[in-house]
PDB file of C-alpha atoms in Angstrom:
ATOM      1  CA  UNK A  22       0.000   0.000   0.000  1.00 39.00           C
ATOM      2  CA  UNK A  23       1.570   3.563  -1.006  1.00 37.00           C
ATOM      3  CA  UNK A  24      -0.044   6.806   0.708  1.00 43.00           C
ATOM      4  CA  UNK A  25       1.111  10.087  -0.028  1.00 43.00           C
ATOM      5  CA  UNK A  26       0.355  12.022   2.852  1.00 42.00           C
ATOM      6  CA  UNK A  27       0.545  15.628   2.362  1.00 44.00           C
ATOM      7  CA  UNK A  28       2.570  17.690   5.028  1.00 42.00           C
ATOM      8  CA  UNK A  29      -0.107  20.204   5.354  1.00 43.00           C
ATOM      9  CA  UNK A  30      -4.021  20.432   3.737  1.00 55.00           C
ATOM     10  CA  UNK A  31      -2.367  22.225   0.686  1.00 43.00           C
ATOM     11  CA  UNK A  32      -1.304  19.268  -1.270  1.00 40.00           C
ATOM     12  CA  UNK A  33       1.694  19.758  -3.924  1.00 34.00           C
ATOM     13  CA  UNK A  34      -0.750  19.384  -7.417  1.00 32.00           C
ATOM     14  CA  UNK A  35       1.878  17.386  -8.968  1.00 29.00           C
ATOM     15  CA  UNK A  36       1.100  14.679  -6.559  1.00 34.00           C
ATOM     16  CA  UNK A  37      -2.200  14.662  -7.680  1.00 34.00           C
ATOM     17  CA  UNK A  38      -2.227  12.619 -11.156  1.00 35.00           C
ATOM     18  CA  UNK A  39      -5.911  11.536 -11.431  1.00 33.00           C
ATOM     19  CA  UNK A  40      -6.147   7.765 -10.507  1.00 34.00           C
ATOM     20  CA  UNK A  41      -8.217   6.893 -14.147  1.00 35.00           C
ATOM     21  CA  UNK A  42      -9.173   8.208 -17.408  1.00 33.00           C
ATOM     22  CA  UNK A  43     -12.685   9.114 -15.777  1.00 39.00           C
ATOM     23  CA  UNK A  44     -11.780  11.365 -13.190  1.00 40.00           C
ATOM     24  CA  UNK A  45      -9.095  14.126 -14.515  1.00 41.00           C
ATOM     25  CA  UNK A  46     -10.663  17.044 -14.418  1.00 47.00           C
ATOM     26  CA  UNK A  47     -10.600  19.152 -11.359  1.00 54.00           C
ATOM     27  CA  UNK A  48      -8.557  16.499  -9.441  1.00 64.00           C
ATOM     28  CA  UNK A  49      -6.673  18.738  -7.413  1.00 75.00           C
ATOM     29  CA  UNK A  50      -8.614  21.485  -7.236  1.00 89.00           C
ATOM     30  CA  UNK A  51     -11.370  19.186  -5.554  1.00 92.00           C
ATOM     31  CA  UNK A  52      -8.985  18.156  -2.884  1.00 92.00           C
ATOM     32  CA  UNK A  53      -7.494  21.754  -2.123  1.00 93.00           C
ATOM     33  CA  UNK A  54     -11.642  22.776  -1.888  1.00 94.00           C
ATOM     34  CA  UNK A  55     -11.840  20.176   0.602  1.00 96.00           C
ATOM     35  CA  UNK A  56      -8.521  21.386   2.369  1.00 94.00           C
ATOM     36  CA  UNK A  57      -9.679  25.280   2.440  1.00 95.00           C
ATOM     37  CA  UNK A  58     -12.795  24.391   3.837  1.00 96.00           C
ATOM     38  CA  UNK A  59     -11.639  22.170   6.886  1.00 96.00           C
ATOM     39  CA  UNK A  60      -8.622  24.907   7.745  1.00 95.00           C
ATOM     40  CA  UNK A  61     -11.014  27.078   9.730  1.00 95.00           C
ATOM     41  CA  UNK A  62     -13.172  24.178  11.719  1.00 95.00           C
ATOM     42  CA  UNK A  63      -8.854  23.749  13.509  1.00 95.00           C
ATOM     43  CA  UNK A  64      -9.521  20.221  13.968  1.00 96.00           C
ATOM     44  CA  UNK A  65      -6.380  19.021  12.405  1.00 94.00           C
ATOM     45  CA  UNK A  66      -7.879  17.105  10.031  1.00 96.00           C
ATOM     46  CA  UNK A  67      -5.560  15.703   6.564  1.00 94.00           C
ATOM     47  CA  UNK A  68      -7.091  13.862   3.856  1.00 96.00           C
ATOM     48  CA  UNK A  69      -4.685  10.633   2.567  1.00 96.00           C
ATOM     49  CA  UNK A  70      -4.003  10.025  -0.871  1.00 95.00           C
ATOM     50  CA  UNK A  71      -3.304   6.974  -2.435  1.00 96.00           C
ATOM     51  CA  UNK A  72      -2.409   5.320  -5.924  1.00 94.00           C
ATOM     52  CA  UNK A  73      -5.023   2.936  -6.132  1.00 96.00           C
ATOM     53  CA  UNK A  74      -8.635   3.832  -6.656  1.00 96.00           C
ATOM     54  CA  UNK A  75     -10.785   4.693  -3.512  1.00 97.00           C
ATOM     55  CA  UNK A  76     -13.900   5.340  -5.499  1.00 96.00           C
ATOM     56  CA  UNK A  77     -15.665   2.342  -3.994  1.00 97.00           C
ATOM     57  CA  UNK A  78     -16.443   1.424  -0.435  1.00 98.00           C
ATOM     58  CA  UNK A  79     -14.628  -1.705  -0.825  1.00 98.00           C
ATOM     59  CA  UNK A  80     -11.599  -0.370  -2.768  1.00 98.00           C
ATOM     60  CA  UNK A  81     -11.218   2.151  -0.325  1.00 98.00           C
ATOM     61  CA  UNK A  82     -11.602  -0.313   3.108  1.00 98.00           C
ATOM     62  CA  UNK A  83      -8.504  -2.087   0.877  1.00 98.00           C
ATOM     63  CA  UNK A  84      -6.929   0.765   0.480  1.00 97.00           C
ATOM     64  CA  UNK A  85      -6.931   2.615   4.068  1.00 97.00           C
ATOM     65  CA  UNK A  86      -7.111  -1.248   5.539  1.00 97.00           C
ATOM     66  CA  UNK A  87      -9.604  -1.585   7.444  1.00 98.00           C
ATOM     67  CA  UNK A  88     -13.704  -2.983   7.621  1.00 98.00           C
ATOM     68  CA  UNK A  89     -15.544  -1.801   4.691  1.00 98.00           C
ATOM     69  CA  UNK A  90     -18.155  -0.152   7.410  1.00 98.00           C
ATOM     70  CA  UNK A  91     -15.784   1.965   8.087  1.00 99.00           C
ATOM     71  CA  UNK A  92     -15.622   3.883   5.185  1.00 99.00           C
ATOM     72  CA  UNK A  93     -18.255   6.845   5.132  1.00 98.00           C
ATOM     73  CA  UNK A  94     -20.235   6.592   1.655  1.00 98.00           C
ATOM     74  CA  UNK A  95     -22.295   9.863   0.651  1.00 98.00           C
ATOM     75  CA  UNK A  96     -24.809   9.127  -2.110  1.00 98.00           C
ATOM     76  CA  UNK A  97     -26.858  11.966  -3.733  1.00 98.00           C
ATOM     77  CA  UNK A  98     -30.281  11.630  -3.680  1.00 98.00           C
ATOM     78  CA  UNK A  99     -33.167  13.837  -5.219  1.00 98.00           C
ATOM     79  CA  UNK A 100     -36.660  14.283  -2.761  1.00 98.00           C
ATOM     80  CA  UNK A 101     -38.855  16.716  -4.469  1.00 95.00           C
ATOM     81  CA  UNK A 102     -37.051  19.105  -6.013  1.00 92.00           C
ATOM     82  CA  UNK A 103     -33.956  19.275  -2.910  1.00 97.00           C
ATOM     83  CA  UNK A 104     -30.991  17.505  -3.483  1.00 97.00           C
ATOM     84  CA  UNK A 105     -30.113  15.813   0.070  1.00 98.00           C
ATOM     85  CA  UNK A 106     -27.173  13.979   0.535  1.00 98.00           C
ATOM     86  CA  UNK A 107     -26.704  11.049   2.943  1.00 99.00           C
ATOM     87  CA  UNK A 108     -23.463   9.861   4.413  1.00 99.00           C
ATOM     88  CA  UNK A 109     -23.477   6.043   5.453  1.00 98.00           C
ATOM     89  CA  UNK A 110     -21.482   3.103   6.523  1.00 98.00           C
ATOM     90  CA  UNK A 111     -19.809   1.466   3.552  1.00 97.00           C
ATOM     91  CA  UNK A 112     -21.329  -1.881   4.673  1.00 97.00           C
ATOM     92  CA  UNK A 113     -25.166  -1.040   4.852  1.00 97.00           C
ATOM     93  CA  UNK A 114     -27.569   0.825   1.964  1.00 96.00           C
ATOM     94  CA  UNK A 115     -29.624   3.454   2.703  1.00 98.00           C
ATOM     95  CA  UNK A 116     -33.283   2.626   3.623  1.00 98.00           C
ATOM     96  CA  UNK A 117     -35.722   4.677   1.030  1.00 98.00           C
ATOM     97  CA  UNK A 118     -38.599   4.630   3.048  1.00 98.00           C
ATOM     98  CA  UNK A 119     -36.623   5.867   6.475  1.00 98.00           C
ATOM     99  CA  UNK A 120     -35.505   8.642   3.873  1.00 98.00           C
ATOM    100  CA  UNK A 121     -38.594   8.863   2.780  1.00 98.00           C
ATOM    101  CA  UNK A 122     -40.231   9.722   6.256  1.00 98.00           C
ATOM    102  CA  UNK A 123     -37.427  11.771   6.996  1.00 98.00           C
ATOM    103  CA  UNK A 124     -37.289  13.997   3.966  1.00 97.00           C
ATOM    104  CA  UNK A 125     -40.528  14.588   3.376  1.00 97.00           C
ATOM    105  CA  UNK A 126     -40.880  12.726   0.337  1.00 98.00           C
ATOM    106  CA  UNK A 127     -39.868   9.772  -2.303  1.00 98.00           C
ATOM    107  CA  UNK A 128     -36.026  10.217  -2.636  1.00 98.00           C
ATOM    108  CA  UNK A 129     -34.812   9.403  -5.856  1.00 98.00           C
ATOM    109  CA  UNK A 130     -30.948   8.221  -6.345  1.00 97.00           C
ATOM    110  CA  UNK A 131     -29.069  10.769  -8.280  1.00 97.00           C
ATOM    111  CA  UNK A 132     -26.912  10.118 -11.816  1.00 96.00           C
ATOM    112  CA  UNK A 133     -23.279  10.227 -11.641  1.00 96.00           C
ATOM    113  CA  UNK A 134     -23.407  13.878 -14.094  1.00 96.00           C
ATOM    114  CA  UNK A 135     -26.582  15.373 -11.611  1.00 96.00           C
ATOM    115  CA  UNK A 136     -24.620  14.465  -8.881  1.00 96.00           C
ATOM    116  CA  UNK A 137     -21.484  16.286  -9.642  1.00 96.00           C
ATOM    117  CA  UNK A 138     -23.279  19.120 -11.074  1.00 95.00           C
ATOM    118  CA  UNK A 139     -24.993  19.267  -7.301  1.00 96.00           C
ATOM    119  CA  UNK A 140     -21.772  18.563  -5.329  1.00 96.00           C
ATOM    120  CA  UNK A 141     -19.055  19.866  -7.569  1.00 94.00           C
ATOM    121  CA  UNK A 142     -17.328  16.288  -7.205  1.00 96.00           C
ATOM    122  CA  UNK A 143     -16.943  13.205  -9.198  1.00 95.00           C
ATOM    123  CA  UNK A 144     -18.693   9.735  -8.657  1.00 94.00           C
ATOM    124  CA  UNK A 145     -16.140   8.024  -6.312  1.00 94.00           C
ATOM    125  CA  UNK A 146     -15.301  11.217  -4.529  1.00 96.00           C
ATOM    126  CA  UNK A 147     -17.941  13.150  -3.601  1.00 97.00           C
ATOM    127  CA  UNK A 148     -17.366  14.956  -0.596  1.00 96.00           C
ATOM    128  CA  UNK A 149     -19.973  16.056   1.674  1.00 97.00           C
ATOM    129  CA  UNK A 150     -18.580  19.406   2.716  1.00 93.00           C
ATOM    130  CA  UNK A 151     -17.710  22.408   0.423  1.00 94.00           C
ATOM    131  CA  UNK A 152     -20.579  22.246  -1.773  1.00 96.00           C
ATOM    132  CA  UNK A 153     -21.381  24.962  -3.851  1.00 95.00           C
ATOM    133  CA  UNK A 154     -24.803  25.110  -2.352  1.00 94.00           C
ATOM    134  CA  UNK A 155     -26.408  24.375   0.971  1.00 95.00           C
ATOM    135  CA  UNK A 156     -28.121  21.485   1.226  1.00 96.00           C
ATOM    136  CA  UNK A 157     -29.370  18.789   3.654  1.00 98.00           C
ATOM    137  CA  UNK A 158     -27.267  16.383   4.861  1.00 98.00           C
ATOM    138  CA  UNK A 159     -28.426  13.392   6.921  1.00 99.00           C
ATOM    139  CA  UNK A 160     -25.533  11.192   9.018  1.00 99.00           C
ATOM    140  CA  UNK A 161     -26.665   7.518   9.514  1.00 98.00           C
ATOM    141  CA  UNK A 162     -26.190   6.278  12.946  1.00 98.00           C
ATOM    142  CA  UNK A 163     -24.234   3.363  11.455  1.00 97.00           C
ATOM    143  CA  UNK A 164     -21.408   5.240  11.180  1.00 98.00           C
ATOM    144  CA  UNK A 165     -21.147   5.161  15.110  1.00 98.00           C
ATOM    145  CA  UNK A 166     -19.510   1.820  15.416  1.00 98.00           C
ATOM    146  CA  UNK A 167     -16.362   3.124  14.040  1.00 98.00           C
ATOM    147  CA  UNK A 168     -14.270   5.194  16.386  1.00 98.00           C
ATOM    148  CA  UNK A 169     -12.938   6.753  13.138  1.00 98.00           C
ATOM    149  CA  UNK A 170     -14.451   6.778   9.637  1.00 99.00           C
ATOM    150  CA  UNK A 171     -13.236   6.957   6.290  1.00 99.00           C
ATOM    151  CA  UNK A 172     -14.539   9.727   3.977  1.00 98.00           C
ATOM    152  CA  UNK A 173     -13.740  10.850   0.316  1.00 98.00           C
ATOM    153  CA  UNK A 174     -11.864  13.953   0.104  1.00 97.00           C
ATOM    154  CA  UNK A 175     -13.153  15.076  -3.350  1.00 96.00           C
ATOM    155  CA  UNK A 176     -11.185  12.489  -5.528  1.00 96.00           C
ATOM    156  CA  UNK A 177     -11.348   9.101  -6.089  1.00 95.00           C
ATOM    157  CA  UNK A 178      -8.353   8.094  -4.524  1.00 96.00           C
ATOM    158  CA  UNK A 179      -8.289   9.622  -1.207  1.00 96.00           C
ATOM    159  CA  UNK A 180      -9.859   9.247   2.123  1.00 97.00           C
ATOM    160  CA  UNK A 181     -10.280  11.447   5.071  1.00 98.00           C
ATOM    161  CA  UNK A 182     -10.159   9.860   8.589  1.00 98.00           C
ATOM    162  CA  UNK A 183     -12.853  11.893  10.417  1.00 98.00           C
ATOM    163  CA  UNK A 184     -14.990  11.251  13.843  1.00 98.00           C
ATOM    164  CA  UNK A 185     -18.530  11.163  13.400  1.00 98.00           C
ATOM    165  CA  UNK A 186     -19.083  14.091  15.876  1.00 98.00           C
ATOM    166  CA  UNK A 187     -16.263  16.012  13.688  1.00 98.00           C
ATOM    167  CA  UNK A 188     -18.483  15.045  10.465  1.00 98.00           C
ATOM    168  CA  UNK A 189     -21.709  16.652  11.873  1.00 98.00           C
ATOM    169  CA  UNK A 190     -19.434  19.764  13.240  1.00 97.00           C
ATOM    170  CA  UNK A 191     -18.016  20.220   9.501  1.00 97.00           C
ATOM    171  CA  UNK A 192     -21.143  19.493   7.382  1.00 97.00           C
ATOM    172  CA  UNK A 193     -24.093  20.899   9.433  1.00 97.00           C
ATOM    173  CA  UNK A 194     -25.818  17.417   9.458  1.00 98.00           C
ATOM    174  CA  UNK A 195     -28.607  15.799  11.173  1.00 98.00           C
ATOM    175  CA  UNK A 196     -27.820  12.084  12.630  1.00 98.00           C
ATOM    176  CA  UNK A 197     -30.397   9.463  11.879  1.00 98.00           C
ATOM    177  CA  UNK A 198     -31.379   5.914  11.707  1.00 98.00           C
ATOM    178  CA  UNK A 199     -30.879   5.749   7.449  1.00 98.00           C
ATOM    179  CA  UNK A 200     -29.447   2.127   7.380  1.00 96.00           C
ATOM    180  CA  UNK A 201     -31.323  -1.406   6.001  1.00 92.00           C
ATOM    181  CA  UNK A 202     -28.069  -4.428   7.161  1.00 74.00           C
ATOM    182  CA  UNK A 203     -27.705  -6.622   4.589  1.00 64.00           C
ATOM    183  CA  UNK A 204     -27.992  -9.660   5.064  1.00 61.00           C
ATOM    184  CA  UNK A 205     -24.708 -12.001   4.980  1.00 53.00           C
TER     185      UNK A 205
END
């Protein structure tokens, strides 16, 4: 496993070379957004890159190394016409019709192009914090077995080890029961 861990939040670019084909446009400048938003919160908090793809929850528990739970997914969804996100355990899906009750309405997964035109970030590596516009965020409860989660950083190969109390202090969201366990 290689990690390049930046010194500070303000990653050299050069050590950014987009992982894939799919993803090269605004690689670094999606990870310095990230960076310049955190700076002020003081929390100390440094997003890890790697070589390998993190874009899935899987690929990125192999990457950081550890339970795929413990990587913090955020999925895009639509409910009305508000884009919400919601930020869950890597191990679990998202329960439509808890959203549902939540949200006020049907929630409706988001495309990969919607998505990024809502969150400024690419499939793989969206990011919820530093959006271009406010919107709701919801923090599954899941999340809480983990001491320390595992978040994109705005690319799709990096994570950002973040407590879930620091992840509700940085994106404004609301903790709630969002998970259906699959079973194994």
């Amino acid at each position: 496993m290689s990690i390049l861990d930046p010194a500070s939040c303000s990653p050299e670019p050069q050590s950014l070379e987009p992982v894939t084909a799919q993803h090269p446009e605004g690689h670094a400048d999606a990870l310095e957004r990230v960076c310049r938003y955190l700076d002020p919160f003081q929390l100390g908090l440094k997003p890890m890159l790697f070589e390998v793809s993190t874009s899935s929850a899987q690929l990125a528990a192999e990457a950081v190394g550890v339970d795929v739970g413990a990587i913090a997914k955020t999925i895009c969804f639509q409910v009305k016409d508000e884009p919400v996100l919601v930020v869950t355990s890597g191990d679990v899906r998202v329960d439509l019709k808890k959203l549902k009750a939540l949200a006020g309405g049907r929630p409706k997964f988001v495309d990969p192009d919607k998505a990024f035109a809502l969150t400024g970030y690419r499939a793989g590596g969206v990011c919820p914090f530093a959006l271009p516009s406010p919107m709701r965020i919801y923090i599954d409860e899941s999340l809480r077995r983990f001491p320390v989660v595992y978040i994109a950083a705005g690319t799709a190969n990096s994570a950002l080890p973040i407590t879930v109390e620091q992840l509700v202090v940085t994106t404004g969201g609301e903790v709630a029961d969002l998970a259906e366990y699959r079973e194994r």
